[in-house]
Amino acid sequence: MVGGFYAATKDIKYVERVALGADRRLMLSLLDPSFRQGLLAGDKVKKFIESHLDGITFDDLAVPLSVIATNLKNGDIVVIDEGKVASAIRASISLPLVFKPVVLKRRLLADGGLSAPVPVEVARKMGADIVIAVNLDANYFAGGDRKNNAFGFYKIADNSINLLRHHLAQWNIKSADAVIDPHIGDISWSKFFDGKDIIAAGERAAKKRCRS
């Protein structure tokens, strides 16, 4: 979503305003319970994305973009770089258990992080001479035991997915020219209302990498 908004506007301040504009009222307005293939249908989230992208297609973007999703039927990495950007983003953010997967060209698409959390090779194939990878899964398990040791059904499933992402990301970044590892740890849903901390963590990590 961040990549799509930036590629459409080439205005990082605009993307930041959208991120910091999220509050509980907005998040509640995006809930559309499904209980079939996911807790949320995701239709309201797609409309929210469309309200910012206004029908933009990949051909209209100011910056080249590829959006990554995962085909749940066969595990393939799916690179979306044509059609409407909002539809591609909706497919790419389909977190298992949370959002209902998206059917696109007979493929059942879910979160791109399941197959390529840091798609370095995709950027190479797009023609990038230098690839700067941002690994958001680097320190999910940093610090060992968490304060909340209650592992119910959802927590076990969620932790299992994040564990796989963590190790897969380590493999993805091996061919990157530079890697930025923001120290964000285990981000809970409540952090959607406190984006400043996450943005600051990214800025600190980027500055640290520039100095090294």
Short mmCIF file of C-alpha atoms in Angstrom, two decimals:
data_model
loop_
_atom_site.label_atom_id
_atom_site.label_comp_id
_atom_site.label_asym_id
_atom_site.label_seq_id
_atom_site.Cartn_x
_atom_site.Cartn_y
_atom_site.Cartn_z
CA MET A 1 0.00 0.00 0.00
CA VAL A 2 2.80 2.40 0.88
CA GLY A 3 4.60 1.57 -2.36
CA GLY A 4 1.45 2.06 -4.41
CA PHE A 5 0.60 5.41 -2.87
CA TYR A 6 4.15 6.68 -3.36
CA ALA A 7 4.42 5.39 -6.93
CA ALA A 8 1.17 7.17 -7.76
CA THR A 9 2.12 10.54 -6.27
CA LYS A 10 5.91 10.55 -5.82
CA ASP A 11 5.11 12.49 -2.65
CA ILE A 12 6.30 10.78 0.54
CA LYS A 13 4.76 13.54 2.68
CA TYR A 14 1.35 12.65 1.25
CA VAL A 15 1.91 8.98 2.10
CA GLU A 16 2.91 9.98 5.62
CA ARG A 17 -0.25 12.06 6.05
CA VAL A 18 -2.38 9.09 5.00
CA ALA A 19 -0.56 6.83 7.45
CA LEU A 20 -0.80 9.25 10.36
CA GLY A 21 -4.44 10.00 9.55
CA ALA A 22 -5.51 6.53 10.66
CA ASP A 23 -7.54 6.52 13.85
CA ARG A 24 -9.94 4.14 15.56
CA ARG A 25 -12.97 5.65 13.83
CA LEU A 26 -11.38 5.05 10.41
CA MET A 27 -10.29 1.52 11.26
CA LEU A 28 -13.77 0.61 12.52
CA SER A 29 -15.29 1.98 9.33
CA LEU A 30 -13.15 -0.46 7.31
CA LEU A 31 -14.39 -3.57 9.09
CA ASP A 32 -16.67 -5.80 7.03
CA PRO A 33 -16.91 -9.21 8.78
CA SER A 34 -16.85 -12.20 6.48
CA PHE A 35 -15.98 -15.37 8.45
CA ARG A 36 -15.46 -17.14 5.11
CA GLN A 37 -11.80 -17.62 4.11
CA GLY A 38 -10.97 -14.70 6.41
CA LEU A 39 -12.36 -12.58 9.22
CA LEU A 40 -12.80 -9.57 6.90
CA ALA A 41 -14.14 -9.46 3.33
CA GLY A 42 -11.79 -6.57 2.52
CA ASP A 43 -14.25 -4.70 0.27
CA LYS A 44 -14.21 -1.58 2.45
CA VAL A 45 -10.41 -1.61 2.57
CA LYS A 46 -10.31 -1.77 -1.22
CA LYS A 47 -12.69 1.21 -1.44
CA PHE A 48 -10.41 3.12 0.95
CA ILE A 49 -7.42 2.39 -1.30
CA GLU A 50 -9.41 3.38 -4.40
CA SER A 51 -10.41 6.67 -2.77
CA HIS A 52 -6.71 7.63 -2.72
CA LEU A 53 -5.72 6.17 -6.09
CA ASP A 54 -8.79 7.23 -8.08
CA GLY A 55 -8.69 4.44 -10.68
CA ILE A 56 -4.95 4.74 -11.39
CA THR A 57 -3.43 1.90 -13.43
CA PHE A 58 0.18 0.74 -13.49
CA ASP A 59 0.67 2.63 -16.76
CA ASP A 60 -0.26 5.90 -15.00
CA LEU A 61 2.28 5.63 -12.18
CA ALA A 62 5.02 8.20 -11.67
CA VAL A 63 7.42 5.49 -10.47
CA PRO A 64 7.69 1.91 -11.82
CA LEU A 65 6.02 -0.54 -9.45
CA SER A 66 5.45 -4.26 -9.09
CA VAL A 67 3.09 -5.57 -6.43
CA ILE A 68 3.73 -9.01 -4.95
CA ALA A 69 1.06 -11.54 -4.00
CA THR A 70 1.09 -15.29 -3.35
CA ASN A 71 -1.00 -17.88 -5.16
CA LEU A 72 -2.48 -20.01 -2.37
CA LYS A 73 -3.26 -22.81 -4.82
CA ASN A 74 0.34 -23.59 -5.72
CA GLY A 75 2.56 -21.28 -3.65
CA ASP A 76 3.82 -19.29 -6.65
CA ILE A 77 5.09 -15.74 -6.31
CA VAL A 78 2.70 -13.56 -8.33
CA VAL A 79 4.08 -10.29 -9.70
CA ILE A 80 1.30 -7.84 -10.58
CA ASP A 81 2.34 -4.96 -12.81
CA GLU A 82 -0.70 -4.27 -14.96
CA GLY A 83 -4.31 -3.25 -14.47
CA LYS A 84 -5.63 -1.16 -11.60
CA VAL A 85 -3.19 -0.56 -8.77
CA ALA A 86 -5.90 -0.68 -6.07
CA SER A 87 -6.87 -4.24 -7.04
CA ALA A 88 -3.23 -5.34 -6.91
CA ILE A 89 -2.72 -3.80 -3.47
CA ARG A 90 -5.88 -5.42 -2.14
CA ALA A 91 -4.56 -8.82 -3.25
CA SER A 92 -1.10 -8.18 -1.83
CA ILE A 93 -2.30 -7.24 1.67
CA SER A 94 -4.56 -10.27 2.11
CA LEU A 95 -3.12 -11.44 5.41
CA PRO A 96 -4.13 -15.06 6.10
CA LEU A 97 -6.84 -15.42 8.75
CA VAL A 98 -7.55 -11.67 8.58
CA PHE A 99 -8.53 -10.84 4.97
CA LYS A 100 -10.39 -12.99 2.50
CA PRO A 101 -8.07 -13.93 -0.42
CA VAL A 102 -8.62 -12.30 -3.82
CA VAL A 103 -9.49 -14.25 -6.95
CA LEU A 104 -7.62 -12.82 -9.96
CA LYS A 105 -7.20 -14.64 -13.28
CA ARG A 106 -8.24 -17.94 -11.67
CA ARG A 107 -5.58 -17.52 -9.00
CA LEU A 108 -6.37 -17.31 -5.27
CA LEU A 109 -4.14 -14.50 -4.07
CA ALA A 110 -2.97 -13.67 -0.56
CA ASP A 111 -0.23 -11.66 1.17
CA GLY A 112 2.95 -11.39 -0.90
CA GLY A 113 4.95 -11.85 2.29
CA LEU A 114 4.08 -15.54 2.28
CA SER A 115 6.32 -16.10 -0.75
CA ALA A 116 8.60 -13.04 -1.07
CA PRO A 117 8.57 -10.70 1.96
CA VAL A 118 11.55 -8.77 0.54
CA PRO A 119 11.32 -9.20 -3.27
CA VAL A 120 14.89 -8.27 -4.20
CA GLU A 121 14.97 -10.43 -7.34
CA VAL A 122 11.74 -8.87 -8.60
CA ALA A 123 13.38 -5.44 -8.40
CA ARG A 124 16.40 -6.80 -10.30
CA LYS A 125 14.19 -8.11 -13.10
CA MET A 126 12.48 -4.71 -13.29
CA GLY A 127 15.87 -3.26 -14.24
CA ALA A 128 17.20 -1.89 -10.94
CA ASP A 129 20.97 -1.37 -10.95
CA ILE A 130 21.10 -0.99 -7.16
CA VAL A 131 18.63 -2.68 -4.83
CA ILE A 132 18.10 -1.30 -1.32
CA ALA A 133 16.08 -3.87 0.63
CA VAL A 134 13.98 -2.93 3.65
CA ASN A 135 13.53 -5.99 5.84
CA LEU A 136 10.57 -5.48 8.18
CA ASP A 137 10.84 -9.10 9.41
CA ALA A 138 14.42 -8.88 10.65
CA ASN A 139 13.78 -8.53 14.38
CA TYR A 140 10.26 -9.82 14.88
CA PHE A 141 11.57 -12.36 17.38
CA ALA A 142 14.22 -10.11 18.91
CA GLY A 143 14.29 -10.05 22.68
CA GLY A 144 13.28 -13.64 23.27
CA ASP A 145 10.27 -14.11 25.53
CA ARG A 146 7.53 -11.52 25.16
CA LYS A 147 5.56 -9.88 27.90
CA ASN A 148 2.43 -11.60 26.60
CA ASN A 149 3.06 -15.34 26.82
CA ALA A 150 -0.55 -16.33 26.15
CA PHE A 151 -0.51 -18.47 23.00
CA GLY A 152 -4.05 -19.15 21.90
CA PHE A 153 -5.16 -20.52 18.52
CA TYR A 154 -4.77 -17.22 16.65
CA LYS A 155 -1.44 -16.34 18.30
CA ILE A 156 0.06 -19.71 17.39
CA ALA A 157 -1.11 -19.40 13.77
CA ASP A 158 0.06 -15.77 13.51
CA ASN A 159 3.44 -16.54 15.08
CA SER A 160 3.94 -19.48 12.74
CA ILE A 161 3.40 -17.26 9.68
CA ASN A 162 5.72 -14.58 11.03
CA LEU A 163 8.39 -17.16 11.80
CA LEU A 164 8.30 -18.37 8.20
CA ARG A 165 8.42 -14.77 6.93
CA HIS A 166 11.40 -14.05 9.19
CA HIS A 167 13.51 -16.86 7.74
CA LEU A 168 12.33 -16.35 4.17
CA ALA A 169 13.23 -12.65 4.35
CA GLN A 170 16.76 -13.57 5.41
CA TRP A 171 17.06 -15.59 2.22
CA ASN A 172 15.51 -12.86 0.05
CA ILE A 173 17.99 -10.16 1.10
CA LYS A 174 21.17 -12.09 0.32
CA SER A 175 21.52 -10.57 -3.15
CA ALA A 176 20.59 -6.99 -2.15
CA ASP A 177 23.21 -4.26 -2.44
CA ALA A 178 22.17 -2.69 0.86
CA VAL A 179 19.77 -3.78 3.60
CA ILE A 180 17.87 -1.58 6.03
CA ASP A 181 16.52 -3.33 9.16
CA PRO A 182 14.06 -1.07 11.04
CA HIS A 183 13.78 -2.19 14.66
CA ILE A 184 10.01 -2.49 14.86
CA GLY A 185 9.74 -5.88 16.57
CA ASP A 186 6.32 -7.46 16.98
CA ILE A 187 3.87 -4.87 15.66
CA SER A 188 0.36 -5.20 17.05
CA TRP A 189 -2.83 -3.87 15.44
CA SER A 190 -2.84 -0.99 17.91
CA LYS A 191 0.26 0.43 16.19
CA PHE A 192 -1.94 1.49 13.29
CA PHE A 193 -2.92 4.39 15.55
CA ASP A 194 0.67 5.28 16.42
CA GLY A 195 2.46 5.38 13.08
CA LYS A 196 4.96 8.01 14.21
CA ASP A 197 7.00 5.43 16.14
CA ILE A 198 7.18 3.10 13.14
CA ILE A 199 8.17 5.90 10.74
CA ALA A 200 10.83 7.08 13.20
CA ALA A 201 12.23 3.54 13.46
CA GLY A 202 12.58 3.44 9.68
CA GLU A 203 14.32 6.80 9.60
CA ARG A 204 16.78 5.74 12.31
CA ALA A 205 17.58 2.49 10.49
CA ALA A 206 18.12 4.29 7.17
CA LYS A 207 20.45 6.88 8.73
CA LYS A 208 22.39 4.14 10.51
CA ARG A 209 22.84 2.26 7.24
CA CYS A 210 24.02 5.42 5.48
CA ARG A 211 26.70 5.95 8.11
CA SER A 212 27.96 2.37 7.94
#
